[in-house]
mmCIF file of N, CA, C and O in Angstrom:
data_model
loop_
_atom_site.group_PDB
_atom_site.id
_atom_site.type_symbol
_atom_site.label_atom_id
_atom_site.label_comp_id
_atom_site.label_asym_id
_atom_site.label_seq_id
_atom_site.Cartn_x
_atom_site.Cartn_y
_atom_site.Cartn_z
ATOM 1 N N VAL A 1353 51.917 7.524 -4.651
ATOM 2 C CA VAL A 1353 53.172 8.330 -4.150
ATOM 3 C C VAL A 1353 53.963 7.535 -3.160
ATOM 4 O O VAL A 1353 55.195 7.499 -3.312
ATOM 5 N N LEU A 1354 53.338 6.857 -2.214
ATOM 6 C CA LEU A 1354 54.075 6.087 -1.335
ATOM 7 C C LEU A 1354 54.900 4.985 -1.995
ATOM 8 O O LEU A 1354 55.968 4.746 -1.502
ATOM 9 N N LYS A 1355 54.287 4.373 -2.858
ATOM 10 C CA LYS A 1355 54.952 3.309 -3.561
ATOM 11 C C LYS A 1355 56.122 3.740 -4.293
ATOM 12 O O LYS A 1355 57.272 3.174 -4.257
ATOM 13 N N ASP A 1356 55.929 5.021 -5.001
ATOM 14 C CA ASP A 1356 57.248 5.610 -5.709
ATOM 15 C C ASP A 1356 58.266 6.110 -4.664
ATOM 16 O O ASP A 1356 59.426 6.094 -5.113
ATOM 17 N N MET A 1357 57.872 6.332 -3.429
ATOM 18 C CA MET A 1357 58.861 6.745 -2.413
ATOM 19 C C MET A 1357 59.656 5.602 -1.690
ATOM 20 O O MET A 1357 60.347 5.738 -0.912
ATOM 21 N N GLY A 1358 59.134 4.324 -2.125
ATOM 22 C CA GLY A 1358 59.719 3.110 -1.480
ATOM 23 C C GLY A 1358 59.036 2.788 -0.207
ATOM 24 O O GLY A 1358 59.564 1.867 0.610
ATOM 25 N N GLN A 1359 58.009 3.462 0.167
ATOM 26 C CA GLN A 1359 57.315 3.175 1.411
ATOM 27 C C GLN A 1359 56.145 2.116 1.176
ATOM 28 O O GLN A 1359 55.018 2.376 1.131
ATOM 29 N N HIS A 1360 56.670 0.864 0.829
ATOM 30 C CA HIS A 1360 55.826 -0.051 0.382
ATOM 31 C C HIS A 1360 54.632 -0.602 1.320
ATOM 32 O O HIS A 1360 53.474 -0.709 0.901
ATOM 33 N N GLU A 1361 55.067 -0.817 2.537
ATOM 34 C CA GLU A 1361 54.048 -1.199 3.545
ATOM 35 C C GLU A 1361 52.861 -0.160 3.806
ATOM 36 O O GLU A 1361 51.859 -0.480 3.966
ATOM 37 N N ARG A 1362 53.339 1.009 3.843
ATOM 38 C CA ARG A 1362 52.431 2.164 3.969
ATOM 39 C C ARG A 1362 51.487 2.249 2.828
ATOM 40 O O ARG A 1362 50.241 2.434 2.844
ATOM 41 N N ALA A 1363 52.078 1.966 1.577
ATOM 42 C CA ALA A 1363 51.073 2.058 0.363
ATOM 43 C C ALA A 1363 50.161 0.797 0.488
ATOM 44 O O ALA A 1363 49.021 1.113 0.122
ATOM 45 N N LEU A 1364 50.681 -0.221 0.885
ATOM 46 C CA LEU A 1364 49.754 -1.558 0.869
ATOM 47 C C LEU A 1364 48.588 -1.208 1.859
ATOM 48 O O LEU A 1364 47.602 -1.536 1.572
ATOM 49 N N LYS A 1365 48.968 -0.625 2.974
ATOM 50 C CA LYS A 1365 47.947 -0.253 3.864
ATOM 51 C C LYS A 1365 46.786 0.747 3.209
ATOM 52 O O LYS A 1365 45.608 0.503 3.510
ATOM 53 N N CYS A 1366 47.279 1.576 2.579
ATOM 54 C CA CYS A 1366 46.421 2.580 1.951
ATOM 55 C C CYS A 1366 45.457 1.854 0.988
ATOM 56 O O CYS A 1366 44.179 2.020 0.816
ATOM 57 N N TYR A 1367 46.074 1.027 0.045
ATOM 58 C CA TYR A 1367 45.232 0.247 -0.924
ATOM 59 C C TYR A 1367 44.247 -0.741 -0.265
ATOM 60 O O TYR A 1367 43.188 -0.714 -0.693
ATOM 61 N N GLU A 1368 44.604 -1.259 0.897
ATOM 62 C CA GLU A 1368 43.797 -2.162 1.525
ATOM 63 C C GLU A 1368 42.662 -1.364 2.136
ATOM 64 O O GLU A 1368 41.426 -1.856 2.219
ATOM 65 N N LYS A 1369 42.895 -0.360 2.757
ATOM 66 C CA LYS A 1369 41.752 0.541 3.290
ATOM 67 C C LYS A 1369 40.879 1.041 2.178
ATOM 68 O O LYS A 1369 39.716 1.017 2.442
ATOM 69 N N LEU A 1370 41.317 1.354 1.156
ATOM 70 C CA LEU A 1370 40.627 1.697 -0.105
ATOM 71 C C LEU A 1370 39.646 0.715 -0.500
ATOM 72 O O LEU A 1370 38.515 0.839 -0.771
ATOM 73 N N LEU A 1371 40.189 -0.549 -0.659
ATOM 74 C CA LEU A 1371 39.443 -1.807 -0.983
ATOM 75 C C LEU A 1371 38.300 -1.978 -0.071
ATOM 76 O O LEU A 1371 37.309 -2.425 -0.477
ATOM 77 N N ALA A 1372 38.446 -1.654 1.177
ATOM 78 C CA ALA A 1372 37.393 -1.848 2.161
ATOM 79 C C ALA A 1372 36.320 -0.893 2.131
ATOM 80 O O ALA A 1372 35.218 -1.116 2.513
ATOM 81 N N ILE A 1373 36.507 0.238 1.506
ATOM 82 C CA ILE A 1373 35.477 1.218 1.557
ATOM 83 C C ILE A 1373 34.834 1.521 0.108
ATOM 84 O O ILE A 1373 33.776 2.048 -0.026
ATOM 85 N N ILE A 1374 35.440 1.054 -0.913
ATOM 86 C CA ILE A 1374 34.779 1.195 -2.318
ATOM 87 C C ILE A 1374 33.760 0.117 -2.603
ATOM 88 O O ILE A 1374 33.936 -0.965 -2.035
ATOM 89 N N GLU A 1375 32.925 0.474 -3.541
ATOM 90 C CA GLU A 1375 31.957 -0.472 -3.962
ATOM 91 C C GLU A 1375 32.703 -1.600 -4.686
ATOM 92 O O GLU A 1375 33.543 -1.409 -5.416
ATOM 93 N N PRO A 1376 32.120 -2.851 -4.470
ATOM 94 C CA PRO A 1376 32.835 -4.030 -5.158
ATOM 95 C C PRO A 1376 32.981 -4.060 -6.566
ATOM 96 O O PRO A 1376 33.767 -4.717 -7.267
ATOM 97 N N ASN A 1377 32.022 -3.386 -7.265
ATOM 98 C CA ASN A 1377 31.950 -3.290 -8.758
ATOM 99 C C ASN A 1377 32.514 -2.059 -9.282
ATOM 100 O O ASN A 1377 32.446 -1.796 -10.485
ATOM 101 N N SER A 1378 33.251 -1.262 -8.371
ATOM 102 C CA SER A 1378 33.820 0.032 -8.898
ATOM 103 C C SER A 1378 35.102 -0.453 -9.788
ATOM 104 O O SER A 1378 35.873 -1.304 -9.398
ATOM 105 N N PRO A 1379 35.417 0.424 -10.788
ATOM 106 C CA PRO A 1379 36.726 0.148 -11.563
ATOM 107 C C PRO A 1379 37.919 0.425 -10.710
ATOM 108 O O PRO A 1379 39.023 -0.168 -10.976
ATOM 109 N N SER A 1380 37.729 1.098 -9.639
ATOM 110 C CA SER A 1380 38.879 1.275 -8.673
ATOM 111 C C SER A 1380 39.391 0.103 -7.973
ATOM 112 O O SER A 1380 40.492 -0.160 -7.550
ATOM 113 N N VAL A 1381 38.493 -0.994 -8.000
ATOM 114 C CA VAL A 1381 38.896 -2.288 -7.399
ATOM 115 C C VAL A 1381 39.947 -2.792 -8.214
ATOM 116 O O VAL A 1381 41.101 -3.252 -7.579
ATOM 117 N N ARG A 1382 39.940 -2.768 -9.536
ATOM 118 C CA ARG A 1382 40.959 -3.411 -10.274
ATOM 119 C C ARG A 1382 42.274 -2.596 -10.166
ATOM 120 O O ARG A 1382 43.315 -3.140 -10.230
ATOM 121 N N ARG A 1383 42.057 -1.247 -10.085
ATOM 122 C CA ARG A 1383 43.261 -0.453 -9.994
ATOM 123 C C ARG A 1383 44.003 -0.717 -8.614
ATOM 124 O O ARG A 1383 45.267 -0.616 -8.441
ATOM 125 N N CYS A 1384 43.295 -0.989 -7.604
ATOM 126 C CA CYS A 1384 43.835 -1.241 -6.348
ATOM 127 C C CYS A 1384 44.573 -2.605 -6.456
ATOM 128 O O CYS A 1384 45.683 -2.777 -5.954
ATOM 129 N N TYR A 1385 43.965 -3.773 -6.986
ATOM 130 C CA TYR A 1385 44.662 -4.906 -7.078
ATOM 131 C C TYR A 1385 45.852 -4.728 -7.930
ATOM 132 O O TYR A 1385 46.950 -5.290 -7.617
ATOM 133 N N TYR A 1386 45.819 -4.051 -9.018
ATOM 134 C CA TYR A 1386 46.915 -3.792 -9.839
ATOM 135 C C TYR A 1386 48.057 -3.098 -9.002
ATOM 136 O O TYR A 1386 49.212 -3.597 -9.111
ATOM 137 N N SER A 1387 47.776 -2.051 -8.223
ATOM 138 C CA SER A 1387 48.713 -1.431 -7.610
ATOM 139 C C SER A 1387 49.414 -2.246 -6.377
ATOM 140 O O SER A 1387 50.607 -2.168 -6.171
ATOM 141 N N ILE A 1388 48.533 -3.064 -5.796
ATOM 142 C CA ILE A 1388 49.000 -4.025 -4.782
ATOM 143 C C ILE A 1388 49.998 -5.034 -5.397
ATOM 144 O O ILE A 1388 51.022 -5.281 -4.837
ATOM 145 N N GLY A 1389 49.657 -5.452 -6.616
ATOM 146 C CA GLY A 1389 50.527 -6.348 -7.369
ATOM 147 C C GLY A 1389 51.901 -5.687 -7.610
ATOM 148 O O GLY A 1389 52.807 -6.331 -7.580
ATOM 149 N N GLN A 1390 51.782 -4.401 -8.082
ATOM 150 C CA GLN A 1390 53.049 -3.771 -8.420
ATOM 151 C C GLN A 1390 53.953 -3.708 -7.141
ATOM 152 O O GLN A 1390 55.158 -3.927 -7.106
ATOM 153 N N VAL A 1391 53.266 -3.284 -5.977
ATOM 154 C CA VAL A 1391 54.070 -3.222 -4.698
ATOM 155 C C VAL A 1391 54.690 -4.613 -4.400
ATOM 156 O O VAL A 1391 55.836 -4.604 -3.899
ATOM 157 N N LYS A 1392 53.893 -5.671 -4.380
ATOM 158 C CA LYS A 1392 54.368 -6.985 -4.077
ATOM 159 C C LYS A 1392 55.576 -7.305 -4.956
ATOM 160 O O LYS A 1392 56.505 -7.958 -4.448
ATOM 161 N N GLN A 1393 55.594 -6.922 -6.229
ATOM 162 C CA GLN A 1393 56.754 -7.174 -7.121
ATOM 163 C C GLN A 1393 57.938 -6.451 -6.721
ATOM 164 O O GLN A 1393 58.986 -6.930 -6.800
ATOM 165 N N LEU A 1394 57.755 -5.206 -6.272
ATOM 166 C CA LEU A 1394 58.837 -4.361 -5.786
ATOM 167 C C LEU A 1394 59.465 -5.087 -4.591
ATOM 168 O O LEU A 1394 60.576 -4.858 -4.181
ATOM 169 N N GLN A 1395 58.657 -5.666 -3.756
ATOM 170 C CA GLN A 1395 59.189 -6.328 -2.596
ATOM 171 C C GLN A 1395 59.590 -7.762 -2.913
ATOM 172 O O GLN A 1395 59.963 -8.471 -1.980
ATOM 173 N N ARG A 1396 59.544 -8.073 -4.196
ATOM 174 C CA ARG A 1396 60.058 -9.507 -4.634
ATOM 175 C C ARG A 1396 59.204 -10.644 -4.087
ATOM 176 O O ARG A 1396 59.576 -11.680 -3.882
ATOM 177 N N LYS A 1397 57.866 -10.303 -3.936
ATOM 178 C CA LYS A 1397 56.809 -11.278 -3.514
ATOM 179 C C LYS A 1397 56.076 -11.674 -4.738
ATOM 180 O O LYS A 1397 54.921 -11.236 -4.787
ATOM 181 N N TYR A 1398 56.715 -12.355 -5.605
ATOM 182 C CA TYR A 1398 56.099 -12.568 -6.938
ATOM 183 C C TYR A 1398 54.790 -13.465 -6.871
ATOM 184 O O TYR A 1398 53.892 -13.112 -7.654
ATOM 185 N N GLU A 1399 54.798 -14.407 -5.939
ATOM 186 C CA GLU A 1399 53.609 -15.257 -5.888
ATOM 187 C C GLU A 1399 52.488 -14.430 -5.379
ATOM 188 O O GLU A 1399 51.303 -14.517 -5.923
ATOM 189 N N GLU A 1400 52.601 -13.547 -4.477
ATOM 190 C CA GLU A 1400 51.581 -12.597 -3.989
ATOM 191 C C GLU A 1400 51.131 -11.620 -4.920
ATOM 192 O O GLU A 1400 50.006 -11.382 -5.064
ATOM 193 N N SER A 1401 52.124 -11.248 -5.733
ATOM 194 C CA SER A 1401 51.691 -10.420 -6.803
ATOM 195 C C SER A 1401 50.841 -10.982 -7.926
ATOM 196 O O SER A 1401 49.780 -10.393 -8.366
ATOM 197 N N LEU A 1402 51.130 -12.259 -8.183
ATOM 198 C CA LEU A 1402 50.392 -12.933 -9.120
ATOM 199 C C LEU A 1402 48.894 -13.204 -8.622
ATOM 200 O O LEU A 1402 47.972 -13.128 -9.418
ATOM 201 N N LEU A 1403 48.752 -13.374 -7.372
ATOM 202 C CA LEU A 1403 47.323 -13.411 -6.786
ATOM 203 C C LEU A 1403 46.440 -12.226 -7.055
ATOM 204 O O LEU A 1403 45.299 -12.247 -7.373
ATOM 205 N N MET A 1404 47.184 -11.023 -6.945
ATOM 206 C CA MET A 1404 46.462 -9.770 -7.210
ATOM 207 C C MET A 1404 46.019 -9.585 -8.697
ATOM 208 O O MET A 1404 44.962 -9.306 -9.065
ATOM 209 N N PHE A 1405 46.997 -9.974 -9.495
ATOM 210 C CA PHE A 1405 46.846 -9.973 -10.987
ATOM 211 C C PHE A 1405 45.736 -10.931 -11.461
ATOM 212 O O PHE A 1405 44.949 -10.718 -12.383
ATOM 213 N N ASP A 1406 45.814 -12.120 -10.822
ATOM 214 C CA ASP A 1406 44.729 -13.188 -11.106
ATOM 215 C C ASP A 1406 43.330 -12.643 -10.785
ATOM 216 O O ASP A 1406 42.347 -12.952 -11.482
ATOM 217 N N ARG A 1407 43.255 -11.784 -9.662
ATOM 218 C CA ARG A 1407 41.844 -11.352 -9.373
ATOM 219 C C ARG A 1407 41.477 -10.301 -10.368
ATOM 220 O O ARG A 1407 40.252 -10.294 -10.638
ATOM 221 N N ILE A 1408 42.321 -9.630 -11.080
ATOM 222 C CA ILE A 1408 42.003 -8.696 -12.072
ATOM 223 C C ILE A 1408 41.467 -9.535 -13.227
ATOM 224 O O ILE A 1408 40.389 -9.098 -13.844
ATOM 225 N N ILE A 1409 42.127 -10.515 -13.585
ATOM 226 C CA ILE A 1409 41.687 -11.382 -14.635
ATOM 227 C C ILE A 1409 40.313 -11.958 -14.389
ATOM 228 O O ILE A 1409 39.513 -12.100 -15.387
ATOM 229 N N GLU A 1410 40.180 -12.496 -13.222
ATOM 230 C CA GLU A 1410 38.907 -12.949 -12.880
ATOM 231 C C GLU A 1410 37.683 -11.908 -12.957
ATOM 232 O O GLU A 1410 36.692 -12.144 -13.589
ATOM 233 N N LEU A 1411 37.975 -10.709 -12.527
ATOM 234 C CA LEU A 1411 36.933 -9.686 -12.646
ATOM 235 C C LEU A 1411 36.653 -9.262 -14.030
ATOM 236 O O LEU A 1411 35.519 -9.077 -14.330
ATOM 237 N N GLU A 1412 37.750 -9.294 -14.768
ATOM 238 C CA GLU A 1412 37.470 -8.998 -16.285
ATOM 239 C C GLU A 1412 36.619 -10.144 -16.896
ATOM 240 O O GLU A 1412 35.759 -9.753 -17.847
ATOM 241 N N GLY A 1413 36.850 -11.389 -16.491
ATOM 242 C CA GLY A 1413 35.942 -12.432 -17.023
ATOM 243 C C GLY A 1413 34.522 -12.294 -16.632
ATOM 244 O O GLY A 1413 33.633 -12.720 -17.384
ATOM 245 N N ILE A 1414 34.188 -11.813 -15.476
ATOM 246 C CA ILE A 1414 32.904 -11.615 -14.931
ATOM 247 C C ILE A 1414 32.282 -10.348 -15.500
ATOM 248 O O ILE A 1414 31.158 -10.422 -15.987
ATOM 249 N N ASP A 1415 33.002 -9.244 -15.459
ATOM 250 C CA ASP A 1415 32.521 -7.975 -16.097
ATOM 251 C C ASP A 1415 33.591 -7.215 -16.656
ATOM 252 O O ASP A 1415 34.396 -6.438 -15.844
ATOM 253 N N PRO A 1416 33.780 -7.327 -17.976
ATOM 254 C CA PRO A 1416 34.870 -6.540 -18.723
ATOM 255 C C PRO A 1416 34.877 -4.998 -18.443
ATOM 256 O O PRO A 1416 33.745 -4.349 -18.437
ATOM 257 N N SER A 1417 36.041 -4.583 -18.132
ATOM 258 C CA SER A 1417 36.088 -3.111 -17.830
ATOM 259 C C SER A 1417 36.118 -2.281 -19.115
ATOM 260 O O SER A 1417 36.349 -2.829 -20.185
ATOM 261 N N ASP A 1418 35.954 -1.063 -18.962
ATOM 262 C CA ASP A 1418 36.079 -0.069 -20.227
ATOM 263 C C ASP A 1418 37.450 0.342 -20.329
ATOM 264 O O ASP A 1418 37.733 1.108 -21.232
ATOM 265 N N ASP A 1419 38.411 -0.121 -19.498
ATOM 266 C CA ASP A 1419 39.722 0.214 -19.612
ATOM 267 C C ASP A 1419 40.643 -0.924 -20.164
ATOM 268 O O ASP A 1419 41.092 -1.780 -19.465
ATOM 269 N N PRO A 1420 40.899 -0.878 -21.419
ATOM 270 C CA PRO A 1420 41.618 -2.015 -22.000
ATOM 271 C C PRO A 1420 43.113 -2.134 -21.571
ATOM 272 O O PRO A 1420 43.818 -3.150 -21.665
ATOM 273 N N ILE A 1421 43.601 -0.882 -21.231
ATOM 274 C CA ILE A 1421 45.150 -0.885 -20.878
ATOM 275 C C ILE A 1421 45.388 -1.660 -19.500
ATOM 276 O O ILE A 1421 46.437 -2.364 -19.419
ATOM 277 N N ILE A 1422 44.405 -1.550 -18.655
ATOM 278 C CA ILE A 1422 44.675 -2.369 -17.413
ATOM 279 C C ILE A 1422 45.034 -3.834 -17.533
ATOM 280 O O ILE A 1422 45.730 -4.480 -17.015
ATOM 281 N N LEU A 1423 44.104 -4.450 -18.502
ATOM 282 C CA LEU A 1423 44.292 -5.860 -18.696
ATOM 283 C C LEU A 1423 45.763 -6.174 -19.493
ATOM 284 O O LEU A 1423 46.261 -7.154 -19.089
ATOM 285 N N GLY A 1424 46.096 -5.247 -20.390
ATOM 286 C CA GLY A 1424 47.400 -5.596 -20.984
ATOM 287 C C GLY A 1424 48.552 -5.299 -20.025
ATOM 288 O O GLY A 1424 49.467 -5.959 -19.948
ATOM 289 N N LEU A 1425 48.457 -4.245 -19.130
ATOM 290 C CA LEU A 1425 49.498 -4.101 -18.103
ATOM 291 C C LEU A 1425 49.569 -5.238 -17.110
ATOM 292 O O LEU A 1425 50.499 -5.660 -16.605
ATOM 293 N N THR A 1426 48.395 -5.767 -16.733
ATOM 294 C CA THR A 1426 48.188 -6.874 -15.848
ATOM 295 C C THR A 1426 48.985 -8.175 -16.410
ATOM 296 O O THR A 1426 49.791 -8.737 -15.719
ATOM 297 N N HIS A 1427 48.671 -8.394 -17.726
ATOM 298 C CA HIS A 1427 49.491 -9.469 -18.257
ATOM 299 C C HIS A 1427 51.019 -9.325 -18.392
ATOM 300 O O HIS A 1427 51.800 -10.246 -18.213
ATOM 301 N N ASN A 1428 51.289 -8.116 -18.566
ATOM 302 C CA ASN A 1428 52.696 -7.703 -18.641
ATOM 303 C C ASN A 1428 53.460 -7.936 -17.187
ATOM 304 O O ASN A 1428 54.485 -8.582 -17.248
ATOM 305 N N TYR A 1429 52.822 -7.521 -16.230
ATOM 306 C CA TYR A 1429 53.305 -7.754 -14.834
ATOM 307 C C TYR A 1429 53.351 -9.293 -14.469
ATOM 308 O O TYR A 1429 54.175 -9.599 -13.726
ATOM 309 N N MET A 1430 52.292 -9.888 -14.984
ATOM 310 C CA MET A 1430 52.264 -11.427 -14.690
ATOM 311 C C MET A 1430 53.526 -11.994 -15.321
ATOM 312 O O MET A 1430 54.127 -12.908 -14.781
ATOM 313 N N GLY A 1431 53.851 -11.567 -16.505
ATOM 314 C CA GLY A 1431 54.972 -12.176 -17.131
ATOM 315 C C GLY A 1431 56.244 -11.946 -16.410
ATOM 316 O O GLY A 1431 57.150 -12.714 -16.296
ATOM 317 N N ILE A 1432 56.341 -10.705 -15.881
ATOM 318 C CA ILE A 1432 57.490 -10.235 -15.108
ATOM 319 C C ILE A 1432 57.594 -11.249 -13.827
ATOM 320 O O ILE A 1432 58.703 -11.714 -13.523
ATOM 321 N N ALA A 1433 56.440 -11.423 -13.214
ATOM 322 C CA ALA A 1433 56.489 -12.306 -11.996
ATOM 323 C C ALA A 1433 56.918 -13.690 -12.330
ATOM 324 O O ALA A 1433 57.647 -14.323 -11.580
ATOM 325 N N TYR A 1434 56.439 -14.273 -13.462
ATOM 326 C CA TYR A 1434 56.878 -15.483 -13.817
ATOM 327 C C TYR A 1434 58.373 -15.687 -14.172
ATOM 328 O O TYR A 1434 59.145 -16.522 -13.999
ATOM 329 N N GLN A 1435 58.885 -14.506 -14.937
ATOM 330 C CA GLN A 1435 60.189 -14.465 -15.312
ATOM 331 C C GLN A 1435 61.170 -14.386 -13.978
ATOM 332 O O GLN A 1435 62.208 -15.054 -13.966
ATOM 333 N N TYR A 1436 60.934 -13.504 -12.967
ATOM 334 C CA TYR A 1436 61.766 -13.338 -11.879
ATOM 335 C C TYR A 1436 61.427 -14.180 -10.713
ATOM 336 O O TYR A 1436 62.261 -14.179 -9.852
ATOM 337 N N GLY A 1437 60.276 -14.573 -10.679
ATOM 338 C CA GLY A 1437 59.786 -15.219 -9.432
ATOM 339 C C GLY A 1437 60.116 -16.811 -9.492
ATOM 340 O O GLY A 1437 60.659 -17.232 -10.505
ATOM 341 N N THR A 1438 59.825 -17.467 -8.352
ATOM 342 C CA THR A 1438 60.332 -18.946 -8.418
ATOM 343 C C THR A 1438 58.830 -19.621 -8.411
ATOM 344 O O THR A 1438 58.734 -20.577 -7.706
ATOM 345 N N VAL A 1439 57.972 -19.207 -9.257
ATOM 346 C CA VAL A 1439 56.648 -19.806 -9.248
ATOM 347 C C VAL A 1439 56.821 -21.070 -10.000
ATOM 348 O O VAL A 1439 57.396 -21.231 -11.060
#
């Protein structure tokens, strides 16, 4: 909700707090990285967003998730970062 309201810094703090308390192998870890990546793109921090999406790809390589959509959306947002960023 904070992300959609444009309160990006507050949203990032919430995602970072969530990452600190959830289990490392929880599916929510990928969702947090995905959401952080989205916020970073909204802030036009494309390189930072790519780091978050790269983490999702790494996790998928180690332990594929049951959610095939997250991987597709991750690749989509990576493409956007490459298109608009100065990477």
